CSV table of C-alpha atoms in Angstrom, one decimal:
chain,number,residue,atom,x,y,z
A,1,MET,CA,46.4,162.1,47.8
A,2,LYS,CA,43.5,161.6,50.3
A,3,TYR,CA,40.2,159.9,49.6
A,4,LYS,CA,37.2,162.2,49.8
A,5,ILE,CA,34.2,161.3,51.8
A,6,PHE,CA,30.9,163.0,51.0
A,7,VAL,CA,28.4,163.0,53.9
A,8,SER,CA,24.8,163.2,52.5
A,9,SER,CA,21.7,163.5,54.8
A,10,VAL,CA,18.9,166.0,55.9
A,11,ARG,CA,21.2,168.6,57.4
A,12,ARG,CA,18.8,169.9,60.1
A,13,GLU,CA,18.1,166.4,61.3
A,14,PHE,CA,21.8,165.3,61.4
A,15,GLU,CA,23.5,168.5,62.1
A,16,GLN,CA,25.4,167.1,65.2
A,17,GLU,CA,26.2,163.7,63.6
A,18,ARG,CA,27.7,165.4,60.5
A,19,LYS,CA,30.0,167.5,62.6
A,20,PHE,CA,30.8,164.5,64.8
A,21,ILE,CA,31.8,162.4,61.9
A,22,LYS,CA,34.3,164.9,60.5
A,23,GLN,CA,35.7,165.7,63.8
A,24,GLU,CA,36.2,162.0,64.8
A,25,ILE,CA,37.9,161.2,61.3
A,26,GLU,CA,40.1,164.3,61.5
A,27,ASN,CA,41.2,163.4,65.1
A,28,ASP,CA,41.9,159.8,64.3
A,29,TYR,CA,45.7,159.5,63.7
A,30,VAL,CA,45.3,156.6,61.0
A,31,LEU,CA,42.2,157.6,59.2
A,32,SER,CA,43.1,161.3,59.0
A,33,ASN,CA,46.2,160.1,56.8
A,34,PHE,CA,43.7,158.6,54.2
A,35,PHE,CA,40.4,160.5,54.3
A,36,GLU,CA,39.2,164.0,54.2
A,37,VAL,CA,35.3,164.7,54.9
A,38,TYR,CA,33.4,167.1,52.8
A,39,LEU,CA,30.4,168.9,54.5
A,40,PHE,CA,28.5,171.2,52.3
A,41,GLU,CA,27.6,173.6,55.2
A,42,GLU,CA,31.4,174.3,55.6
A,43,GLU,CA,31.9,175.4,52.0
A,44,SER,CA,32.8,179.0,51.7
A,45,ALA,CA,31.0,181.1,49.0
A,46,SER,CA,32.5,180.2,45.6
A,47,GLY,CA,30.2,181.8,43.1
A,48,LEU,CA,28.8,178.5,41.9
A,49,ALA,CA,25.1,177.6,42.4
A,50,PRO,CA,24.8,175.3,45.4
A,51,GLU,CA,23.4,172.4,43.3
A,52,LYS,CA,26.3,172.6,40.8
A,53,LEU,CA,28.8,172.8,43.6
A,54,TYR,CA,27.7,169.7,45.7
A,55,SER,CA,26.9,167.9,42.5
A,56,GLU,CA,30.6,168.1,41.6
A,57,GLU,CA,31.6,167.1,45.0
A,58,VAL,CA,29.4,164.0,44.9
A,59,ILE,CA,30.7,162.9,41.5
A,60,ASN,CA,34.3,163.4,42.5
A,61,SER,CA,34.1,161.9,45.9
A,62,ASP,CA,35.5,158.4,46.7
A,63,ILE,CA,33.2,157.4,49.4
A,64,TYR,CA,29.5,158.3,50.0
A,65,ILE,CA,28.0,158.2,53.5
A,66,GLY,CA,24.2,158.4,53.5
A,67,LEU,CA,22.4,159.0,56.8
A,68,ILE,CA,18.6,158.4,56.8
A,69,GLY,CA,16.4,159.2,59.8
A,70,SER,CA,12.7,160.3,60.0
A,71,ASP,CA,12.6,163.3,57.7
A,72,TYR,CA,12.8,163.1,54.0
A,73,GLY,CA,13.8,166.8,53.6
A,74,SER,CA,12.9,169.5,51.2
A,75,ILE,CA,11.9,168.8,47.6
A,76,LEU,CA,13.9,169.9,44.6
A,77,GLU,CA,12.5,170.8,41.1
A,78,SER,CA,13.1,167.3,40.0
A,79,GLY,CA,10.6,166.1,42.6
A,80,ILE,CA,13.0,164.4,45.0
A,81,SER,CA,15.0,165.6,48.1
A,82,PRO,CA,18.7,166.7,47.9
A,83,THR,CA,19.7,163.4,49.9
A,84,GLU,CA,18.1,161.2,47.4
A,85,TRP,CA,19.4,163.3,44.4
A,86,GLU,CA,22.9,163.0,45.8
A,87,TYR,CA,22.5,159.3,46.3
A,88,ASP,CA,21.4,158.8,42.6
A,89,LEU,CA,24.2,161.0,41.3
A,90,TYR,CA,26.9,159.0,43.3
A,91,ASN,CA,25.4,155.6,42.0
A,92,LYS,CA,25.7,156.6,38.4
A,93,THR,CA,29.5,156.0,38.6
A,94,HIS,CA,29.9,154.0,41.9
A,95,ASN,CA,28.3,151.0,43.5
A,96,ASP,CA,29.6,151.2,47.0
A,97,ALA,CA,27.6,153.8,48.8
A,98,LEU,CA,27.7,153.4,52.7
A,99,ILE,CA,24.1,153.8,54.2
A,100,TYR,CA,23.4,154.1,57.9
A,101,ILE,CA,19.8,154.2,59.0
A,102,LYS,CA,19.0,155.6,62.5
A,103,ASP,CA,16.5,153.9,64.8
A,104,VAL,CA,13.6,156.4,65.1
A,105,ASN,CA,9.9,156.0,66.2
A,106,TYR,CA,8.6,157.7,63.1
A,107,ARG,CA,9.4,158.1,59.5
A,108,ASP,CA,7.5,160.1,56.9
A,109,GLU,CA,6.1,158.2,53.9
A,110,LYS,CA,8.7,159.6,51.3
A,111,THR,CA,11.5,158.5,53.6
A,112,LYS,CA,10.0,155.0,53.6
A,113,LYS,CA,10.0,154.9,49.9
A,114,PHE,CA,13.5,156.2,49.7
A,115,MET,CA,14.5,153.3,52.2
A,116,GLU,CA,12.9,150.8,49.8
A,117,LYS,CA,15.1,152.2,47.0
A,118,ILE,CA,18.3,151.9,48.8
A,119,ARG,CA,17.8,148.3,49.9
A,120,THR,CA,19.9,147.2,46.8
A,121,HIS,CA,22.9,148.4,48.9
A,122,SER,CA,23.9,146.8,52.2
A,123,TYR,CA,23.1,149.3,55.1
A,124,LYS,CA,23.6,149.3,58.9
A,125,ARG,CA,21.4,150.7,61.6
A,126,PHE,CA,22.6,152.8,64.6
A,127,LYS,CA,21.2,154.2,67.8
A,128,ASP,CA,23.3,157.3,68.3
A,129,ARG,CA,26.3,159.2,67.0
A,130,TYR,CA,28.7,157.0,69.0
A,131,ASP,CA,27.3,153.9,67.6
A,132,LEU,CA,27.4,155.5,64.2
A,133,ILE,CA,31.1,156.4,64.2
A,134,LEU,CA,32.1,153.0,65.3
A,135,LEU,CA,30.3,151.5,62.2
A,136,ILE,CA,31.8,154.2,59.9
A,137,LYS,CA,35.3,153.6,61.2
A,138,LYS,CA,35.0,149.8,60.6
A,139,SER,CA,33.8,150.5,57.0
A,140,LEU,CA,36.7,152.9,56.4
A,141,VAL,CA,39.2,150.4,57.6
A,142,ASP,CA,37.7,147.8,55.3
A,143,PHE,CA,37.9,150.4,52.5
A,144,ILE,CA,41.7,150.9,53.2
A,145,ASP,CA,42.3,147.0,53.2
A,146,LYS,CA,40.5,146.6,50.0
A,147,ASN,CA,41.8,149.6,48.1
A,148,LEU,CA,45.3,150.2,49.3
A,149,ARG,CA,46.8,146.7,49.6
A,150,ASN,CA,48.3,147.0,46.2
A,151,HIS,CA,47.7,150.8,45.9
A,152,ARG,CA,49.7,152.9,43.5
A,153,ALA,CA,49.4,156.8,43.2
A,154,PHE,CA,47.4,157.8,40.3
A,155,ASP,CA,50.4,159.1,38.2
A,156,TYR,CA,52.5,156.0,39.0
A,157,GLU,CA,49.8,153.6,37.7
A,158,ILE,CA,51.0,151.3,34.9
A,159,LEU,CA,49.2,151.5,31.7
A,160,SER,CA,49.1,147.9,30.7
A,161,ASN,CA,47.9,148.7,27.0
A,162,SER,CA,51.1,150.9,26.5
A,163,SER,CA,54.5,150.3,25.1
A,164,CYS,CA,57.5,152.3,23.7
A,165,ASP,CA,55.6,152.4,20.4
A,166,ASP,CA,53.4,154.9,22.1
A,167,VAL,CA,56.2,157.4,22.7
A,168,ASP,CA,56.2,160.5,20.6
A,169,MET,CA,59.9,161.2,19.7
A,170,GLU,CA,59.1,164.9,19.2
A,171,ALA,CA,57.8,165.1,22.8
A,172,LEU,CA,61.0,163.3,23.9
A,173,ASP,CA,63.2,165.7,21.9
A,174,LEU,CA,61.4,168.7,23.8
A,175,PHE,CA,62.2,167.1,27.2
A,176,PHE,CA,65.9,166.8,26.2
A,177,ASN,CA,65.8,170.4,25.0
A,178,VAL,CA,64.8,171.7,28.5
A,179,LEU,CA,66.6,169.0,30.5
A,180,GLU,CA,68.7,170.3,33.4
A,181,TYR,CA,69.9,166.9,34.7
A,182,GLU,CA,72.9,165.7,32.8
A,183,PRO,CA,73.0,162.0,33.9
A,184,ILE,CA,69.9,161.4,31.8
A,185,GLU,CA,71.8,162.4,28.6
A,186,LYS,CA,74.4,159.9,29.5
A,187,ILE,CA,71.9,157.2,29.9
A,188,ARG,CA,70.2,158.0,26.5
A,189,ASP,CA,73.6,157.9,24.8
A,190,GLU,CA,74.7,154.7,26.4
A,191,LYS,CA,71.5,152.6,27.3
A,192,GLY,CA,68.6,153.9,25.1
A,193,LEU,CA,65.1,155.1,25.4
A,194,LYS,CA,63.6,152.5,27.8
A,195,ASN,CA,66.3,153.2,30.3
A,196,VAL,CA,65.8,156.8,30.1
A,197,LEU,CA,62.0,156.5,30.7
A,198,SER,CA,62.6,154.0,33.6
A,199,THR,CA,65.3,156.3,35.2
A,200,ILE,CA,62.9,159.3,35.3
A,201,HIS,CA,60.0,157.1,36.6
A,202,ALA,CA,57.9,157.4,33.4
A,203,GLY,CA,57.2,153.7,33.2
A,204,GLU,CA,58.6,150.3,34.2
A,205,TYR,CA,58.8,146.7,33.0
A,206,GLU,CA,55.7,144.6,33.5
A,207,ASN,CA,56.1,140.9,32.6
A,208,GLY,CA,59.2,141.5,30.6
A,209,GLU,CA,57.5,144.4,28.5
A,210,PHE,CA,58.2,148.1,29.2
A,211,ARG,CA,55.0,150.0,30.0
A,212,LEU,CA,54.4,153.8,30.4
A,213,ASN,CA,52.8,154.9,33.6
A,214,THR,CA,50.2,157.7,33.8
A,215,ALA,CA,52.9,160.4,34.2
A,216,GLY,CA,54.9,159.0,31.3
A,217,ALA,CA,51.9,159.1,29.1
A,218,LEU,CA,51.1,162.7,30.0
A,219,PHE,CA,54.7,163.8,29.1
A,220,PHE,CA,55.5,161.5,26.2
A,221,ALA,CA,52.4,159.7,24.6
A,222,LYS,CA,51.6,160.4,21.0
A,223,ASP,CA,47.9,159.9,21.7
A,224,ILE,CA,47.1,160.4,25.4
A,225,SER,CA,43.3,159.8,24.8
A,226,LYS,CA,44.1,156.2,24.1
A,227,PHE,CA,44.6,155.9,27.9
A,228,ASN,CA,41.4,157.7,29.0
A,229,ILE,CA,43.4,160.4,31.0
A,230,SER,CA,41.7,163.8,31.5
A,231,HIS,CA,44.3,166.3,30.4
A,232,GLN,CA,42.7,168.9,28.2
A,233,VAL,CA,43.7,172.7,28.3
A,234,LYS,CA,41.4,175.3,27.1
A,235,MET,CA,42.9,178.6,25.9
A,236,VAL,CA,40.7,181.7,25.2
A,237,ARG,CA,41.3,185.2,24.4
A,238,PHE,CA,38.5,187.6,25.1
A,239,PHE,CA,37.8,191.0,23.6
A,240,ASP,CA,36.6,192.3,26.9
A,241,GLU,CA,37.0,192.2,30.8
A,242,GLU,CA,33.8,190.2,31.4
A,243,GLY,CA,34.6,187.1,29.3
A,244,ILE,CA,31.6,187.6,27.0
A,245,ASN,CA,33.2,188.3,23.5
A,246,THR,CA,35.7,185.8,22.4
A,247,PHE,CA,38.4,186.6,19.9
A,248,GLU,CA,40.2,183.4,19.7
A,249,LYS,CA,40.1,180.2,21.4
A,250,ALA,CA,41.8,176.7,21.3
A,251,GLU,CA,41.5,173.4,23.0
A,252,TYR,CA,44.6,171.1,23.3
A,253,ASN,CA,44.9,167.5,24.2
A,254,LEU,CA,48.6,167.4,23.8
A,255,SER,CA,51.4,166.0,25.9
A,256,ILE,CA,52.7,168.3,28.7
A,257,LEU,CA,55.7,169.9,27.0
A,258,LYS,CA,53.8,170.4,23.7
A,259,LEU,CA,51.1,172.2,25.7
A,260,LEU,CA,53.6,174.6,27.2
A,261,LYS,CA,54.9,175.4,23.7
A,262,GLU,CA,51.4,176.0,22.4
A,263,ALA,CA,50.6,178.2,25.3
A,264,GLU,CA,53.6,180.4,24.6
A,265,LEU,CA,52.5,180.8,21.0
A,266,PHE,CA,49.0,181.6,21.9
A,267,PHE,CA,50.2,184.1,24.5
A,268,ASN,CA,52.6,185.9,22.1
A,269,LYS,CA,49.9,185.9,19.3
A,270,THR,CA,47.0,187.4,21.3
A,271,LEU,CA,48.8,189.9,23.5
A,272,VAL,CA,50.1,193.4,22.8
A,273,ASN,CA,53.7,194.3,22.9
A,274,ILE,CA,54.3,197.7,24.9
A,275,SER,CA,57.3,199.8,24.2
A,276,GLN,CA,58.7,202.0,27.0
A,277,ILE,CA,61.4,204.5,27.1
A,278,LYS,CA,64.0,203.7,29.8
A,279,SER,CA,67.4,205.5,30.2
A,280,PHE,CA,66.9,207.1,26.7
A,281,LYS,CA,66.5,203.6,25.2
A,282,ARG,CA,63.4,202.1,23.9
A,283,LYS,CA,62.4,198.8,25.5
A,284,THR,CA,59.8,196.4,24.0
A,285,MET,CA,58.0,194.1,26.4
A,286,GLN,CA,54.9,192.1,26.6
A,287,GLN,CA,52.1,193.1,29.0
A,288,TYR,CA,53.0,190.3,31.2
A,289,PRO,CA,56.3,188.4,31.9
A,290,PHE,CA,55.8,184.9,30.1
A,291,GLU,CA,58.1,183.2,32.6
A,292,ALA,CA,55.5,184.0,35.4
A,293,ILE,CA,52.6,182.8,33.2
A,294,ARG,CA,54.5,179.6,32.2
A,295,GLU,CA,55.3,179.0,35.9
A,296,ALA,CA,51.6,179.0,36.7
A,297,LEU,CA,50.8,176.8,33.8
A,298,VAL,CA,53.6,174.4,35.0
A,299,ASN,CA,52.0,174.3,38.4
A,300,ALA,CA,48.6,173.7,36.9
A,301,LEU,CA,49.8,170.7,34.9
A,302,ALA,CA,51.9,169.3,37.7
A,303,HIS,CA,49.4,169.7,40.5
A,304,ARG,CA,46.0,169.4,38.9
A,305,ASP,CA,43.7,166.6,40.1
A,306,TYR,CA,43.6,164.4,37.3
A,307,THR,CA,41.0,162.3,38.9
A,308,ILE,CA,38.5,165.0,38.3
A,309,THR,CA,37.4,164.1,34.7
A,310,THR,CA,34.6,166.7,34.2
A,311,ALA,CA,36.9,169.7,34.1
A,312,SER,CA,39.8,171.1,32.1
A,313,ILE,CA,42.7,173.4,32.9
A,314,THR,CA,41.7,176.8,31.6
A,315,PHE,CA,44.1,179.6,30.4
A,316,TYR,CA,41.9,182.7,30.0
A,317,ILE,CA,43.3,186.1,28.8
A,318,TYR,CA,41.0,189.1,29.3
A,319,ASN,CA,41.7,192.7,28.5
A,320,ASN,CA,42.9,193.5,32.0
A,321,ARG,CA,44.1,190.1,33.4
A,322,ILE,CA,45.0,186.5,32.9
A,323,GLU,CA,43.4,183.7,34.8
A,324,ILE,CA,44.8,180.2,35.0
A,325,ARG,CA,42.4,177.6,36.7
A,326,SER,CA,43.3,174.1,37.5
A,327,PRO,CA,40.9,171.2,38.7
A,328,GLY,CA,41.6,170.4,42.3
A,329,ARG,CA,42.0,172.3,45.5
A,330,LEU,CA,45.3,172.6,47.3
A,331,VAL,CA,46.5,169.3,48.8
A,332,TYR,CA,45.5,169.0,52.5
A,333,PRO,CA,46.9,170.6,54.8
A,334,LEU,CA,48.5,173.1,52.6
A,335,THR,CA,46.9,176.5,52.6
A,336,ILE,CA,47.2,179.6,50.4
A,337,SER,CA,49.2,181.5,53.1
A,338,GLU,CA,51.8,178.7,53.1
A,339,LEU,CA,52.4,178.5,49.4
A,340,GLU,CA,55.7,180.3,49.5
A,341,GLU,CA,57.3,178.5,52.5
A,342,ASN,CA,59.3,176.1,50.2
A,343,LYS,CA,57.8,173.0,51.8
A,344,PRO,CA,56.2,171.3,48.7
A,345,ILE,CA,53.3,168.9,49.0
A,346,HIS,CA,52.8,167.0,45.9
A,347,ARG,CA,49.5,165.6,44.6
A,348,ASN,CA,51.4,164.0,41.6
A,349,GLU,CA,54.9,162.9,42.7
A,350,ALA,CA,55.8,161.1,39.4
A,351,ILE,CA,54.7,164.2,37.3
A,352,CYS,CA,56.7,166.5,39.6
A,353,ASN,CA,59.7,164.2,39.4
A,354,ILE,CA,59.8,164.4,35.6
A,355,PHE,CA,59.3,168.1,35.7
A,356,SER,CA,62.1,168.5,38.3
A,357,LYS,CA,64.6,167.2,35.7
A,358,THR,CA,63.9,170.3,33.5
A,359,LYS,CA,64.4,174.0,33.7
A,360,TYR,CA,60.8,174.4,34.4
A,361,MET,CA,60.9,173.0,37.9
A,362,GLU,CA,64.6,172.6,38.7
A,363,HIS,CA,64.2,174.1,42.2
A,364,VAL,CA,61.1,172.3,43.5
A,365,GLY,CA,58.9,174.5,45.9
A,366,THR,CA,60.2,177.9,44.6
A,367,GLY,CA,57.7,178.3,41.7
A,368,ILE,CA,55.4,180.8,43.7
A,369,LYS,CA,58.4,183.0,44.5
A,370,ARG,CA,59.6,183.0,40.9
A,371,MET,CA,56.1,184.0,39.7
A,372,LYS,CA,56.1,186.9,42.2
A,373,ASP,CA,59.6,188.1,41.4
A,374,ALA,CA,58.9,188.0,37.6
A,375,MET,CA,55.8,190.2,38.1
A,376,LYS,CA,57.6,192.6,40.4
A,377,ALA,CA,60.5,193.0,37.9
A,378,TYR,CA,57.9,194.0,35.3
A,379,GLY,CA,56.5,196.6,37.6
A,380,LEU,CA,53.3,194.7,38.1
A,381,ASN,CA,51.4,193.5,41.2
A,382,GLU,CA,52.1,190.2,42.5
A,383,PRO,CA,49.8,187.3,41.3
A,384,GLU,CA,46.7,186.4,43.2
A,385,PHE,CA,45.9,183.0,44.5
A,386,ALA,CA,42.5,181.6,45.3
A,387,GLU,CA,40.5,178.4,45.8
A,388,ASN,CA,37.2,178.7,44.0
A,389,GLY,CA,34.9,175.7,44.2
A,390,LEU,CA,36.8,172.6,43.0
A,391,PHE,CA,39.5,174.8,41.4
A,392,PHE,CA,42.8,176.4,42.3
A,393,GLU,CA,43.2,179.7,40.5
A,394,VAL,CA,45.9,182.1,39.7
A,395,ILE,CA,45.2,185.8,38.5
A,396,PHE,CA,47.7,188.0,36.9
A,397,ARG,CA,46.6,191.7,36.5
A,398,SER,CA,48.1,193.9,33.7
A,399,ASP,CA,49.7,197.3,33.9
A,400,ASN,CA,47.4,200.3,34.7
A,401,ASN,CA,48.7,202.2,31.6
A,402,TYR,CA,47.6,199.5,29.4
A,403,ASN,CA,44.2,199.3,31.2
A,404,LYS,CA,43.7,203.0,30.4
A,405,LEU,CA,43.5,202.2,26.5
A,406,ASN,CA,40.1,202.1,25.1
A,407,ASN,CA,38.7,199.1,23.3
A,408,ARG,CA,39.4,200.6,19.8
A,409,GLN,CA,43.1,201.1,20.6
A,410,LYS,CA,43.4,197.6,22.1
A,411,GLU,CA,41.7,196.0,19.1
A,412,PHE,CA,43.9,197.9,16.7
A,413,LEU,CA,47.1,196.9,18.4
A,414,ARG,CA,46.2,193.3,19.1
A,415,PHE,CA,44.3,192.3,16.0
A,416,VAL,CA,45.2,194.5,13.0
A,417,ASP,CA,48.0,193.2,10.9
A,418,LYS,CA,48.9,196.6,9.4
A,419,SER,CA,52.1,197.9,10.9
A,420,GLU,CA,51.2,201.5,10.0
A,421,ILE,CA,47.9,203.5,9.6
A,422,THR,CA,46.6,207.0,8.6
A,423,ILE,CA,44.0,208.8,10.5
A,424,LYS,CA,41.5,208.3,7.7
A,425,GLU,CA,42.0,204.6,7.7
A,426,TYR,CA,41.6,204.5,11.5
A,427,MET,CA,38.4,206.4,11.0
A,428,LEU,CA,36.9,204.0,8.6
A,429,MET,CA,38.0,200.9,10.5
A,430,PHE,CA,36.0,202.0,13.6
A,431,ASP,CA,33.5,204.3,12.0
A,432,ILE,CA,34.4,207.3,14.0
A,433,VAL,CA,34.9,211.0,13.4
A,434,ARG,CA,38.3,212.5,12.8
A,435,ASN,CA,38.8,214.1,16.1
A,436,THR,CA,38.2,210.8,18.0
A,437,ALA,CA,40.6,209.0,15.6
A,438,THR,CA,43.3,211.6,16.1
A,439,ASN,CA,42.9,211.5,19.8
A,440,ASP,CA,43.2,207.6,20.0
A,441,LEU,CA,46.3,207.6,17.8
A,442,ASN,CA,48.1,210.4,19.6
A,443,GLU,CA,47.4,208.7,22.9
A,444,LEU,CA,49.2,205.6,21.7
A,445,VAL,CA,52.1,207.8,20.7
A,446,GLU,CA,52.3,209.3,24.3
A,447,GLU,CA,52.3,205.6,25.6
A,448,ASN,CA,55.3,204.9,23.2
A,449,ILE,CA,53.3,202.3,21.4
A,450,LEU,CA,53.1,204.1,18.1
A,451,GLU,CA,55.4,206.6,16.4
A,452,LYS,CA,54.2,209.5,14.3
A,453,THR,CA,55.9,210.3,11.0
A,454,LYS,CA,55.1,212.4,7.9
A,455,LYS,CA,54.9,211.3,4.3
A,456,GLY,CA,54.6,214.5,2.3
A,457,LYS,CA,51.5,216.2,3.8
A,458,GLN,CA,50.2,212.9,5.3
A,459,ILE,CA,50.6,211.9,8.9
A,460,ILE,CA,51.4,208.2,9.4
A,461,TYR,CA,51.2,206.3,12.6
A,462,LYS,CA,53.6,203.3,12.8
A,463,LYS,CA,53.7,200.5,15.4
A,464,ILE,CA,57.0,200.5,17.1
A,465,ASN,CA,59.2,197.7,15.9
A,466,ASN,CA,59.1,194.8,18.5
A,467,ASN,CA,62.6,193.5,17.6
């Protein structure tokens, strides 16, 4: 994982310096392996308000570089400039901003006041962009020396307040239920729990005591919140296609394999089963193949940026699509066009290592292909992938035949417990006239979702058995 640098300044005054900083760091063989530079002007349209977008970028940056010259800049509604606002935002959670002041002949009064404010930080002066980049590179080398001397990746970090008492045996049983790596079972039977966790890199011994690491806690801890790890997943089922009317929602702070189990239950509970006639046999199937949805959720859990503490993974089900969003863009230099090239780049190696022992990720790097193949086998379009602001997003679109159903039909199929209904009952349920009710129900018969029978003189519409 690279450290993110946020460059803050009056853009029009420092346009060339901003580009030069990014270019020089990207072209430096050593620094480019550790740092990536964020420039707001290079951000593609994301649908987010500019203030919201760059506020999230500031908060989640590891290094803040502030450039001060002669011009204070435009004024926000808060009464200060974007540069000062970004500085304040960063300093709420950090105390190590890097400030560089350009030697100029004139400064406006607001800039002078801002300079008084930042004197609590050490700062350096520069004459031109070449002088500036030398100062920045020296500061970045110092940052590497300070932060990486004893560096561990986030998911390998040892949780010193953990022990085997924190392990949830139910979560461990779920792991063995999906295990696809036989040597682990032998270790469990012969050497016990601590050796299993150590072997799969879920923790290690520290001063003679076994401790979980972050990945181990995410998979096996009874109470992950004890370790202040952001891991929430939000699941919402909407009535509509716009995400306005909510039918059911849930928020989970469970361990990873329990989350996957709950996601499957939520999926099955809130979606409609569709029956199709194929080769003179009735086949009942969900709107989407859950193996594709689960693959996307596994990827979201495995590859999310857990250092972004202000956002959750979201699993949103709409009438015509499912959207799964995970905090964190693709790991540089991976791009969306390269996702299926089977050359995995992992943000969280320890988490992926544990997943790789299970049936959920037994062939590392093939998840995108499996998603696409599952959707094709269902006669659906391939999933869509996008980077949206700070998030990576996967979208699954449903079958056009299902999309043709009106909201009454969808509501009846999805949310009404009755397995059979009469025309009169359907009329009362939706407060509609007889012709409309009859048309709705007959269309569901034509789609092989209901079957039409007679009880004496009464017509009964039955939901086709899902078994």
